[in-house]
């Protein structure tokens, strides 16, 4: 049981939910600080997966037998859980996907291919993950529209004055992340949506890094589309979702064809398609993973996303303070609004060497370009080290990390 009635998080109880946190790496207790890549999975989610395969594994929507009925009911119940989690108005506005990348590709290939052409503009920001850049580039080549880039300031915050100037009558869609995976910047997506809408443009919000860390309300944001991945919010890999406003989803054509998404198929008359959201869910989905994603979101709810956010903000402040004491260490991304991600470089120490050596001390951090090459290049670096936090991390773990980092820097310099 992890729920707290306190105003602070019961981190010891939370940690007991995560069996993986008991393991050792190279003989040292695991300190897992790579949560922006993938968060760990609580036993409630593991048990949900196990229970599904032991008791009601079946294909959904097609069977008339008990197992198929049970699997379908649990799958569709998760749609309602995701609706609640995102604050959406209707469950049919939730489309299950493999994750954020697939959700963005759905919008690109369904909405984008049918609405964008020469003279149109799509605005993306310099903070984007490759998954919110490359699909647009691929389609721009095919459809001849223009991609324009919202700049960032020296702290890694979006330049909102430049954004206001960029949004114009040619803008058809703004695609921006809610929270940057590389720097942790929280973007003012509600304000950005308002500005986009004033010009008649839509907004797609990549919520991959917001869903685990910040309360999300797609109606308050007035997002037209919102994407997230289950594996970053304590769920399994293989399941995520796209929220889309019902009238937009209804007007969009299918992007993948196959079973599940059709109403009728005829060689003579072609095919007709199922209603939203099923017309976007061709083939057998990751049934177990979707159901377990629902359990992960319930787990987050039991603790309270606002408590998780506050806890992680405390961890972030602690990490900034402690890392700031290390000579020659530079934090990239110091925007006033940040989630629990800290990216840094160290004079005279290669990021990859740091990550490899610190792993020997049991600490898992990420190094590289974080699938955000345009951002890192803008700041003149090829790679950073990145520590990112989750509800189960503790200030003591940050102290272990900082001590290990100090040792490693001494070894490589
Ligand atoms: N967008 C952001 C901001 C991310 O951080 C990530 C993953 O790191 C993605 C998109 C892609 O998510 P996935 O690989 O789960 O599709």
PDB file of N, CA, C and O in Angstrom, residues 67-131:
ATOM      1  N   UNK A  67     -12.999 -15.398 -21.922  1.00  0.00           N
ATOM      2  CA  UNK A  67     -11.681 -14.766 -21.809  1.00  0.00           C
ATOM      3  C   UNK A  67     -11.608 -13.511 -22.686  1.00  0.00           C
ATOM      4  O   UNK A  67     -11.073 -12.476 -22.274  1.00  0.00           O
ATOM      5  N   UNK A  68     -12.156 -13.600 -23.893  1.00  0.00           N
ATOM      6  CA  UNK A  68     -12.136 -12.438 -24.798  1.00  0.00           C
ATOM      7  C   UNK A  68     -12.960 -11.295 -24.216  1.00  0.00           C
ATOM      8  O   UNK A  68     -12.573 -10.121 -24.315  1.00  0.00           O
ATOM      9  N   UNK A  69     -14.076 -11.657 -23.618  1.00  0.00           N
ATOM     10  CA  UNK A  69     -14.918 -10.632 -22.978  1.00  0.00           C
ATOM     11  C   UNK A  69     -14.171  -9.932 -21.851  1.00  0.00           C
ATOM     12  O   UNK A  69     -14.231  -8.703 -21.718  1.00  0.00           O
ATOM     13  N   UNK A  70     -13.495 -10.736 -21.025  1.00  0.00           N
ATOM     14  CA  UNK A  70     -12.789 -10.148 -19.869  1.00  0.00           C
ATOM     15  C   UNK A  70     -11.633  -9.261 -20.338  1.00  0.00           C
ATOM     16  O   UNK A  70     -11.410  -8.173 -19.795  1.00  0.00           O
ATOM     17  N   UNK A  71     -10.909  -9.745 -21.343  1.00  0.00           N
ATOM     18  CA  UNK A  71      -9.768  -8.960 -21.848  1.00  0.00           C
ATOM     19  C   UNK A  71     -10.277  -7.652 -22.475  1.00  0.00           C
ATOM     20  O   UNK A  71      -9.704  -6.579 -22.249  1.00  0.00           O
ATOM     21  N   UNK A  72     -11.360  -7.737 -23.225  1.00  0.00           N
ATOM     22  CA  UNK A  72     -11.920  -6.532 -23.865  1.00  0.00           C
ATOM     23  C   UNK A  72     -12.385  -5.539 -22.799  1.00  0.00           C
ATOM     24  O   UNK A  72     -12.126  -4.328 -22.904  1.00  0.00           O
ATOM     25  N   UNK A  73     -13.050  -6.050 -21.772  1.00  0.00           N
ATOM     26  CA  UNK A  73     -13.549  -5.145 -20.720  1.00  0.00           C
ATOM     27  C   UNK A  73     -12.389  -4.446 -20.023  1.00  0.00           C
ATOM     28  O   UNK A  73     -12.439  -3.228 -19.776  1.00  0.00           O
ATOM     29  N   UNK A  74     -11.318  -5.191 -19.734  1.00  0.00           N
ATOM     30  CA  UNK A  74     -10.177  -4.577 -19.032  1.00  0.00           C
ATOM     31  C   UNK A  74      -9.475  -3.573 -19.933  1.00  0.00           C
ATOM     32  O   UNK A  74      -9.045  -2.492 -19.478  1.00  0.00           O
ATOM     33  N   UNK A  75      -9.365  -3.908 -21.209  1.00  0.00           N
ATOM     34  CA  UNK A  75      -8.718  -2.999 -22.172  1.00  0.00           C
ATOM     35  C   UNK A  75      -9.515  -1.699 -22.283  1.00  0.00           C
ATOM     36  O   UNK A  75      -8.965  -0.601 -22.210  1.00  0.00           O
ATOM     37  N   UNK A  76     -10.824  -1.825 -22.424  1.00  0.00           N
ATOM     38  CA  UNK A  76     -11.653  -0.622 -22.573  1.00  0.00           C
ATOM     39  C   UNK A  76     -11.758   0.152 -21.253  1.00  0.00           C
ATOM     40  O   UNK A  76     -11.884   1.382 -21.275  1.00  0.00           O
ATOM     41  N   UNK A  77     -11.676  -0.554 -20.136  1.00  0.00           N
ATOM     42  CA  UNK A  77     -11.670   0.156 -18.845  1.00  0.00           C
ATOM     43  C   UNK A  77     -10.423   1.031 -18.743  1.00  0.00           C
ATOM     44  O   UNK A  77     -10.452   2.124 -18.149  1.00  0.00           O
ATOM     45  N   UNK A  78      -9.331   0.561 -19.335  1.00  0.00           N
ATOM     46  CA  UNK A  78      -8.100   1.365 -19.300  1.00  0.00           C
ATOM     47  C   UNK A  78      -8.266   2.649 -20.096  1.00  0.00           C
ATOM     48  O   UNK A  78      -7.693   3.684 -19.756  1.00  0.00           O
ATOM     49  N   UNK A  79      -9.064   2.593 -21.150  1.00  0.00           N
ATOM     50  CA  UNK A  79      -9.301   3.820 -21.921  1.00  0.00           C
ATOM     51  C   UNK A  79      -9.918   4.891 -21.000  1.00  0.00           C
ATOM     52  O   UNK A  79      -9.582   6.062 -21.062  1.00  0.00           O
ATOM     53  N   UNK A  80     -10.816   4.436 -20.145  1.00  0.00           N
ATOM     54  CA  UNK A  80     -11.451   5.359 -19.197  1.00  0.00           C
ATOM     55  C   UNK A  80     -10.416   5.855 -18.169  1.00  0.00           C
ATOM     56  O   UNK A  80     -10.418   7.042 -17.802  1.00  0.00           O
ATOM     57  N   UNK A  81      -9.524   4.960 -17.727  1.00  0.00           N
ATOM     58  CA  UNK A  81      -8.477   5.368 -16.776  1.00  0.00           C
ATOM     59  C   UNK A  81      -7.579   6.432 -17.401  1.00  0.00           C
ATOM     60  O   UNK A  81      -7.223   7.430 -16.761  1.00  0.00           O
ATOM     61  N   UNK A  82      -7.198   6.225 -18.665  1.00  0.00           N
ATOM     62  CA  UNK A  82      -6.337   7.197 -19.350  1.00  0.00           C
ATOM     63  C   UNK A  82      -7.093   8.511 -19.534  1.00  0.00           C
ATOM     64  O   UNK A  82      -6.546   9.598 -19.358  1.00  0.00           O
ATOM     65  N   UNK A  83      -8.366   8.415 -19.874  1.00  0.00           N
ATOM     66  CA  UNK A  83      -9.175   9.632 -20.018  1.00  0.00           C
ATOM     67  C   UNK A  83      -9.118  10.460 -18.736  1.00  0.00           C
ATOM     68  O   UNK A  83      -8.878  11.669 -18.766  1.00  0.00           O
ATOM     69  N   UNK A  84      -9.331   9.763 -17.599  1.00  0.00           N
ATOM     70  CA  UNK A  84      -9.305  10.473 -16.312  1.00  0.00           C
ATOM     71  C   UNK A  84      -7.931  11.073 -16.055  1.00  0.00           C
ATOM     72  O   UNK A  84      -7.798  12.212 -15.623  1.00  0.00           O
ATOM     73  N   UNK A  85      -6.892  10.276 -16.315  1.00  0.00           N
ATOM     74  CA  UNK A  85      -5.514  10.705 -16.045  1.00  0.00           C
ATOM     75  C   UNK A  85      -5.169  11.976 -16.811  1.00  0.00           C
ATOM     76  O   UNK A  85      -4.483  12.857 -16.299  1.00  0.00           O
ATOM     77  N   UNK A  86      -5.674  12.063 -18.048  1.00  0.00           N
ATOM     78  CA  UNK A  86      -5.354  13.226 -18.885  1.00  0.00           C
ATOM     79  C   UNK A  86      -6.386  14.340 -18.754  1.00  0.00           C
ATOM     80  O   UNK A  86      -6.210  15.412 -19.340  1.00  0.00           O
ATOM     81  N   UNK A  87      -7.465  14.071 -18.049  1.00  0.00           N
ATOM     82  CA  UNK A  87      -8.513  15.088 -17.920  1.00  0.00           C
ATOM     83  C   UNK A  87      -9.315  15.274 -19.194  1.00  0.00           C
ATOM     84  O   UNK A  87      -9.907  16.342 -19.414  1.00  0.00           O
ATOM     85  N   UNK A  88      -9.339  14.258 -20.058  1.00  0.00           N
ATOM     86  CA  UNK A  88     -10.087  14.374 -21.320  1.00  0.00           C
ATOM     87  C   UNK A  88     -11.577  14.240 -21.053  1.00  0.00           C
ATOM     88  O   UNK A  88     -11.998  13.691 -20.028  1.00  0.00           O
ATOM     89  N   UNK A  89     -12.382  14.732 -22.014  1.00  0.00           N
ATOM     90  CA  UNK A  89     -13.832  14.702 -21.830  1.00  0.00           C
ATOM     91  C   UNK A  89     -14.448  13.342 -22.112  1.00  0.00           C
ATOM     92  O   UNK A  89     -15.404  12.939 -21.453  1.00  0.00           O
ATOM     93  N   UNK A  90     -13.913  12.630 -23.106  1.00  0.00           N
ATOM     94  CA  UNK A  90     -14.556  11.383 -23.542  1.00  0.00           C
ATOM     95  C   UNK A  90     -13.514  10.289 -23.750  1.00  0.00           C
ATOM     96  O   UNK A  90     -12.436  10.565 -24.291  1.00  0.00           O
ATOM     97  N   UNK A  91     -13.893   9.055 -23.398  1.00  0.00           N
ATOM     98  CA  UNK A  91     -12.952   7.931 -23.564  1.00  0.00           C
ATOM     99  C   UNK A  91     -12.628   7.695 -25.035  1.00  0.00           C
ATOM    100  O   UNK A  91     -11.527   7.247 -25.369  1.00  0.00           O
ATOM    101  N   UNK A  92     -13.548   8.028 -25.946  1.00  0.00           N
ATOM    102  CA  UNK A  92     -13.247   7.772 -27.358  1.00  0.00           C
ATOM    103  C   UNK A  92     -12.209   8.747 -27.922  1.00  0.00           C
ATOM    104  O   UNK A  92     -11.770   8.623 -29.059  1.00  0.00           O
ATOM    105  N   UNK A  93     -11.812   9.719 -27.099  1.00  0.00           N
ATOM    106  CA  UNK A  93     -10.738  10.622 -27.525  1.00  0.00           C
ATOM    107  C   UNK A  93      -9.357  10.044 -27.222  1.00  0.00           C
ATOM    108  O   UNK A  93      -8.345  10.696 -27.482  1.00  0.00           O
ATOM    109  N   UNK A  94      -9.335   8.847 -26.655  1.00  0.00           N
ATOM    110  CA  UNK A  94      -8.066   8.193 -26.307  1.00  0.00           C
ATOM    111  C   UNK A  94      -7.798   7.059 -27.297  1.00  0.00           C
ATOM    112  O   UNK A  94      -8.576   6.101 -27.381  1.00  0.00           O
ATOM    113  N   UNK A  95      -6.687   7.150 -28.011  1.00  0.00           N
ATOM    114  CA  UNK A  95      -6.274   6.098 -28.941  1.00  0.00           C
ATOM    115  C   UNK A  95      -5.045   5.427 -28.348  1.00  0.00           C
ATOM    116  O   UNK A  95      -4.078   6.111 -27.997  1.00  0.00           O
ATOM    117  N   UNK A  96      -5.075   4.100 -28.231  1.00  0.00           N
ATOM    118  CA  UNK A  96      -3.884   3.422 -27.722  1.00  0.00           C
ATOM    119  C   UNK A  96      -2.855   3.272 -28.835  1.00  0.00           C
ATOM    120  O   UNK A  96      -3.191   2.960 -29.991  1.00  0.00           O
ATOM    121  N   UNK A  97      -1.597   3.503 -28.452  1.00  0.00           N
ATOM    122  CA  UNK A  97      -0.475   3.373 -29.388  1.00  0.00           C
ATOM    123  C   UNK A  97       0.634   2.632 -28.648  1.00  0.00           C
ATOM    124  O   UNK A  97       0.487   2.323 -27.461  1.00  0.00           O
ATOM    125  N   UNK A  98       1.754   2.416 -29.337  1.00  0.00           N
ATOM    126  CA  UNK A  98       2.895   1.797 -28.651  1.00  0.00           C
ATOM    127  C   UNK A  98       3.571   2.793 -27.717  1.00  0.00           C
ATOM    128  O   UNK A  98       4.317   2.409 -26.830  1.00  0.00           O
ATOM    129  N   UNK A  99       3.365   4.064 -27.969  1.00  0.00           N
ATOM    130  CA  UNK A  99       4.007   5.073 -27.122  1.00  0.00           C
ATOM    131  C   UNK A  99       3.919   6.429 -27.802  1.00  0.00           C
ATOM    132  O   UNK A  99       3.137   6.624 -28.742  1.00  0.00           O
ATOM    133  N   UNK A 100       4.736   7.353 -27.323  1.00  0.00           N
ATOM    134  CA  UNK A 100       4.697   8.724 -27.843  1.00  0.00           C
ATOM    135  C   UNK A 100       5.078   8.777 -29.316  1.00  0.00           C
ATOM    136  O   UNK A 100       4.441   9.479 -30.110  1.00  0.00           O
ATOM    137  N   UNK A 101       6.131   8.065 -29.678  1.00  0.00           N
ATOM    138  CA  UNK A 101       6.607   8.111 -31.071  1.00  0.00           C
ATOM    139  C   UNK A 101       5.493   7.697 -32.015  1.00  0.00           C
ATOM    140  O   UNK A 101       5.229   8.359 -33.026  1.00  0.00           O
ATOM    141  N   UNK A 102       4.831   6.600 -31.682  1.00  0.00           N
ATOM    142  CA  UNK A 102       3.767   6.134 -32.572  1.00  0.00           C
ATOM    143  C   UNK A 102       2.582   7.107 -32.559  1.00  0.00           C
ATOM    144  O   UNK A 102       1.946   7.330 -33.593  1.00  0.00           O
ATOM    145  N   UNK A 103       2.313   7.707 -31.417  1.00  0.00           N
ATOM    146  CA  UNK A 103       1.200   8.664 -31.327  1.00  0.00           C
ATOM    147  C   UNK A 103       1.470   9.876 -32.222  1.00  0.00           C
ATOM    148  O   UNK A 103       0.587  10.357 -32.938  1.00  0.00           O
ATOM    149  N   UNK A 104       2.719  10.374 -32.182  1.00  0.00           N
ATOM    150  CA  UNK A 104       3.058  11.529 -33.033  1.00  0.00           C
ATOM    151  C   UNK A 104       2.981  11.120 -34.500  1.00  0.00           C
ATOM    152  O   UNK A 104       2.442  11.858 -35.340  1.00  0.00           O
ATOM    153  N   UNK A 105       3.486   9.935 -34.809  1.00  0.00           N
ATOM    154  CA  UNK A 105       3.424   9.469 -36.207  1.00  0.00           C
ATOM    155  C   UNK A 105       1.990   9.315 -36.684  1.00  0.00           C
ATOM    156  O   UNK A 105       1.690   9.539 -37.859  1.00  0.00           O
ATOM    157  N   UNK A 106       1.102   8.951 -35.778  1.00  0.00           N
ATOM    158  CA  UNK A 106      -0.317   8.857 -36.153  1.00  0.00           C
ATOM    159  C   UNK A 106      -0.828  10.235 -36.613  1.00  0.00           C
ATOM    160  O   UNK A 106      -1.455  10.365 -37.664  1.00  0.00           O
ATOM    161  N   UNK A 107      -0.512  11.258 -35.826  1.00  0.00           N
ATOM    162  CA  UNK A 107      -0.976  12.610 -36.187  1.00  0.00           C
ATOM    163  C   UNK A 107      -0.320  13.055 -37.497  1.00  0.00           C
ATOM    164  O   UNK A 107      -0.982  13.607 -38.385  1.00  0.00           O
ATOM    165  N   UNK A 108       0.978  12.793 -37.615  1.00  0.00           N
ATOM    166  CA  UNK A 108       1.703  13.208 -38.816  1.00  0.00           C
ATOM    167  C   UNK A 108       1.079  12.558 -40.053  1.00  0.00           C
ATOM    168  O   UNK A 108       0.769  13.234 -41.035  1.00  0.00           O
ATOM    169  N   UNK A 109       0.888  11.252 -39.989  1.00  0.00           N
ATOM    170  CA  UNK A 109       0.478  10.540 -41.202  1.00  0.00           C
ATOM    171  C   UNK A 109      -1.023  10.606 -41.468  1.00  0.00           C
ATOM    172  O   UNK A 109      -1.433  10.529 -42.621  1.00  0.00           O
ATOM    173  N   UNK A 110      -1.816  10.766 -40.440  1.00  0.00           N
ATOM    174  CA  UNK A 110      -3.249  10.875 -40.673  1.00  0.00           C
ATOM    175  C   UNK A 110      -3.640  12.342 -40.862  1.00  0.00           C
ATOM    176  O   UNK A 110      -4.017  12.758 -41.959  1.00  0.00           O
ATOM    177  N   UNK A 111      -3.484  13.142 -39.817  1.00  0.00           N
ATOM    178  CA  UNK A 111      -3.869  14.562 -39.938  1.00  0.00           C
ATOM    179  C   UNK A 111      -2.943  15.290 -40.911  1.00  0.00           C
ATOM    180  O   UNK A 111      -3.387  15.993 -41.812  1.00  0.00           O
ATOM    181  N   UNK A 112      -1.627  15.106 -40.705  1.00  0.00           N
ATOM    182  CA  UNK A 112      -0.648  15.878 -41.472  1.00  0.00           C
ATOM    183  C   UNK A 112      -0.738  15.625 -42.970  1.00  0.00           C
ATOM    184  O   UNK A 112      -0.794  16.564 -43.761  1.00  0.00           O
ATOM    185  N   UNK A 113      -0.771  14.366 -43.330  1.00  0.00           N
ATOM    186  CA  UNK A 113      -0.750  14.045 -44.761  1.00  0.00           C
ATOM    187  C   UNK A 113      -1.981  14.612 -45.476  1.00  0.00           C
ATOM    188  O   UNK A 113      -1.919  14.920 -46.658  1.00  0.00           O
ATOM    189  N   UNK A 114      -3.063  14.771 -44.754  1.00  0.00           N
ATOM    190  CA  UNK A 114      -4.293  15.237 -45.395  1.00  0.00           C
ATOM    191  C   UNK A 114      -4.577  16.710 -45.193  1.00  0.00           C
ATOM    192  O   UNK A 114      -5.553  17.231 -45.712  1.00  0.00           O
ATOM    193  N   UNK A 115      -3.748  17.383 -44.429  1.00  0.00           N
ATOM    194  CA  UNK A 115      -4.027  18.794 -44.165  1.00  0.00           C
ATOM    195  C   UNK A 115      -2.878  19.732 -44.507  1.00  0.00           C
ATOM    196  O   UNK A 115      -3.048  20.940 -44.405  1.00  0.00           O
ATOM    197  N   UNK A 116      -1.713  19.182 -44.831  1.00  0.00           N
ATOM    198  CA  UNK A 116      -0.547  20.049 -45.033  1.00  0.00           C
ATOM    199  C   UNK A 116      -0.077  20.002 -46.477  1.00  0.00           C
ATOM    200  O   UNK A 116      -0.081  18.933 -47.104  1.00  0.00           O
ATOM    201  N   UNK A 117       0.337  21.156 -46.980  1.00  0.00           N
ATOM    202  CA  UNK A 117       0.854  21.223 -48.346  1.00  0.00           C
ATOM    203  C   UNK A 117       1.714  22.459 -48.503  1.00  0.00           C
ATOM    204  O   UNK A 117       1.999  23.172 -47.526  1.00  0.00           O
ATOM    205  N   UNK A 118       2.134  22.746 -49.724  1.00  0.00           N
ATOM    206  CA  UNK A 118       2.993  23.906 -49.972  1.00  0.00           C
ATOM    207  C   UNK A 118       2.361  25.183 -49.424  1.00  0.00           C
ATOM    208  O   UNK A 118       1.151  25.393 -49.555  1.00  0.00           O
ATOM    209  N   UNK A 119       3.188  26.027 -48.806  1.00  0.00           N
ATOM    210  CA  UNK A 119       2.692  27.284 -48.231  1.00  0.00           C
ATOM    211  C   UNK A 119       2.314  27.144 -46.765  1.00  0.00           C
ATOM    212  O   UNK A 119       2.240  28.138 -46.050  1.00  0.00           O
ATOM    213  N   UNK A 120       2.083  25.931 -46.313  1.00  0.00           N
ATOM    214  CA  UNK A 120       1.733  25.724 -44.893  1.00  0.00           C
ATOM    215  C   UNK A 120       2.999  25.651 -44.042  1.00  0.00           C
ATOM    216  O   UNK A 120       4.068  25.280 -44.535  1.00  0.00           O
ATOM    217  N   UNK A 121       2.807  25.964 -42.754  1.00  0.00           N
ATOM    218  CA  UNK A 121       3.945  25.883 -41.830  1.00  0.00           C
ATOM    219  C   UNK A 121       3.577  25.069 -40.584  1.00  0.00           C
ATOM    220  O   UNK A 121       2.467  25.195 -40.063  1.00  0.00           O
ATOM    221  N   UNK A 122       4.540  24.272 -40.158  1.00  0.00           N
ATOM    222  CA  UNK A 122       4.441  23.565 -38.874  1.00  0.00           C
ATOM    223  C   UNK A 122       5.544  24.133 -37.994  1.00  0.00           C
ATOM    224  O   UNK A 122       6.697  24.208 -38.425  1.00  0.00           O
ATOM    225  N   UNK A 123       5.184  24.550 -36.790  1.00  0.00           N
ATOM    226  CA  UNK A 123       6.187  25.073 -35.858  1.00  0.00           C
ATOM    227  C   UNK A 123       6.570  23.994 -34.875  1.00  0.00           C
ATOM    228  O   UNK A 123       5.691  23.390 -34.244  1.00  0.00           O
ATOM    229  N   UNK A 124       7.870  23.744 -34.764  1.00  0.00           N
ATOM    230  CA  UNK A 124       8.338  22.865 -33.695  1.00  0.00           C
ATOM    231  C   UNK A 124       9.404  23.635 -32.919  1.00  0.00           C
ATOM    232  O   UNK A 124       9.884  24.663 -33.398  1.00  0.00           O
ATOM    233  N   UNK A 125       9.767  23.164 -31.753  1.00  0.00           N
ATOM    234  CA  UNK A 125      10.724  23.948 -30.969  1.00  0.00           C
ATOM    235  C   UNK A 125      12.097  23.291 -31.011  1.00  0.00           C
ATOM    236  O   UNK A 125      12.238  22.114 -31.326  1.00  0.00           O
ATOM    237  N   UNK A 126      13.095  24.077 -30.663  1.00  0.00           N
ATOM    238  CA  UNK A 126      14.455  23.544 -30.618  1.00  0.00           C
ATOM    239  C   UNK A 126      14.614  22.524 -29.491  1.00  0.00           C
ATOM    240  O   UNK A 126      15.577  21.780 -29.442  1.00  0.00           O
ATOM    241  N   UNK A 127      13.645  22.493 -28.591  1.00  0.00           N
ATOM    242  CA  UNK A 127      13.733  21.564 -27.454  1.00  0.00           C
ATOM    243  C   UNK A 127      13.235  20.164 -27.810  1.00  0.00           C
ATOM    244  O   UNK A 127      13.257  19.284 -26.955  1.00  0.00           O
ATOM    245  N   UNK A 128      12.766  19.966 -29.042  1.00  0.00           N
ATOM    246  CA  UNK A 128      12.063  18.692 -29.301  1.00  0.00           C
ATOM    247  C   UNK A 128      12.973  17.473 -29.301  1.00  0.00           C
ATOM    248  O   UNK A 128      14.141  17.522 -29.694  1.00  0.00           O
ATOM    249  N   UNK A 129      12.370  16.374 -28.896  1.00  0.00           N
ATOM    250  CA  UNK A 129      12.939  15.033 -29.059  1.00  0.00           C
ATOM    251  C   UNK A 129      12.858  14.687 -30.545  1.00  0.00           C
ATOM    252  O   UNK A 129      11.957  15.152 -31.252  1.00  0.00           O
ATOM    253  N   UNK A 130      13.772  13.869 -31.030  1.00  0.00           N
ATOM    254  CA  UNK A 130      13.774  13.515 -32.462  1.00  0.00           C
ATOM    255  C   UNK A 130      12.412  12.985 -32.919  1.00  0.00           C
ATOM    256  O   UNK A 130      12.051  13.123 -34.087  1.00  0.00           O
ATOM    257  N   UNK A 131      11.682  12.370 -31.998  1.00  0.00           N
ATOM    258  CA  UNK A 131      10.397  11.786 -32.415  1.00  0.00           C
ATOM    259  C   UNK A 131       9.349  12.862 -32.719  1.00  0.00           C
ATOM    260  O   UNK A 131       8.309  12.556 -33.292  1.00  0.00           O
TER     261      UNK A 131
END
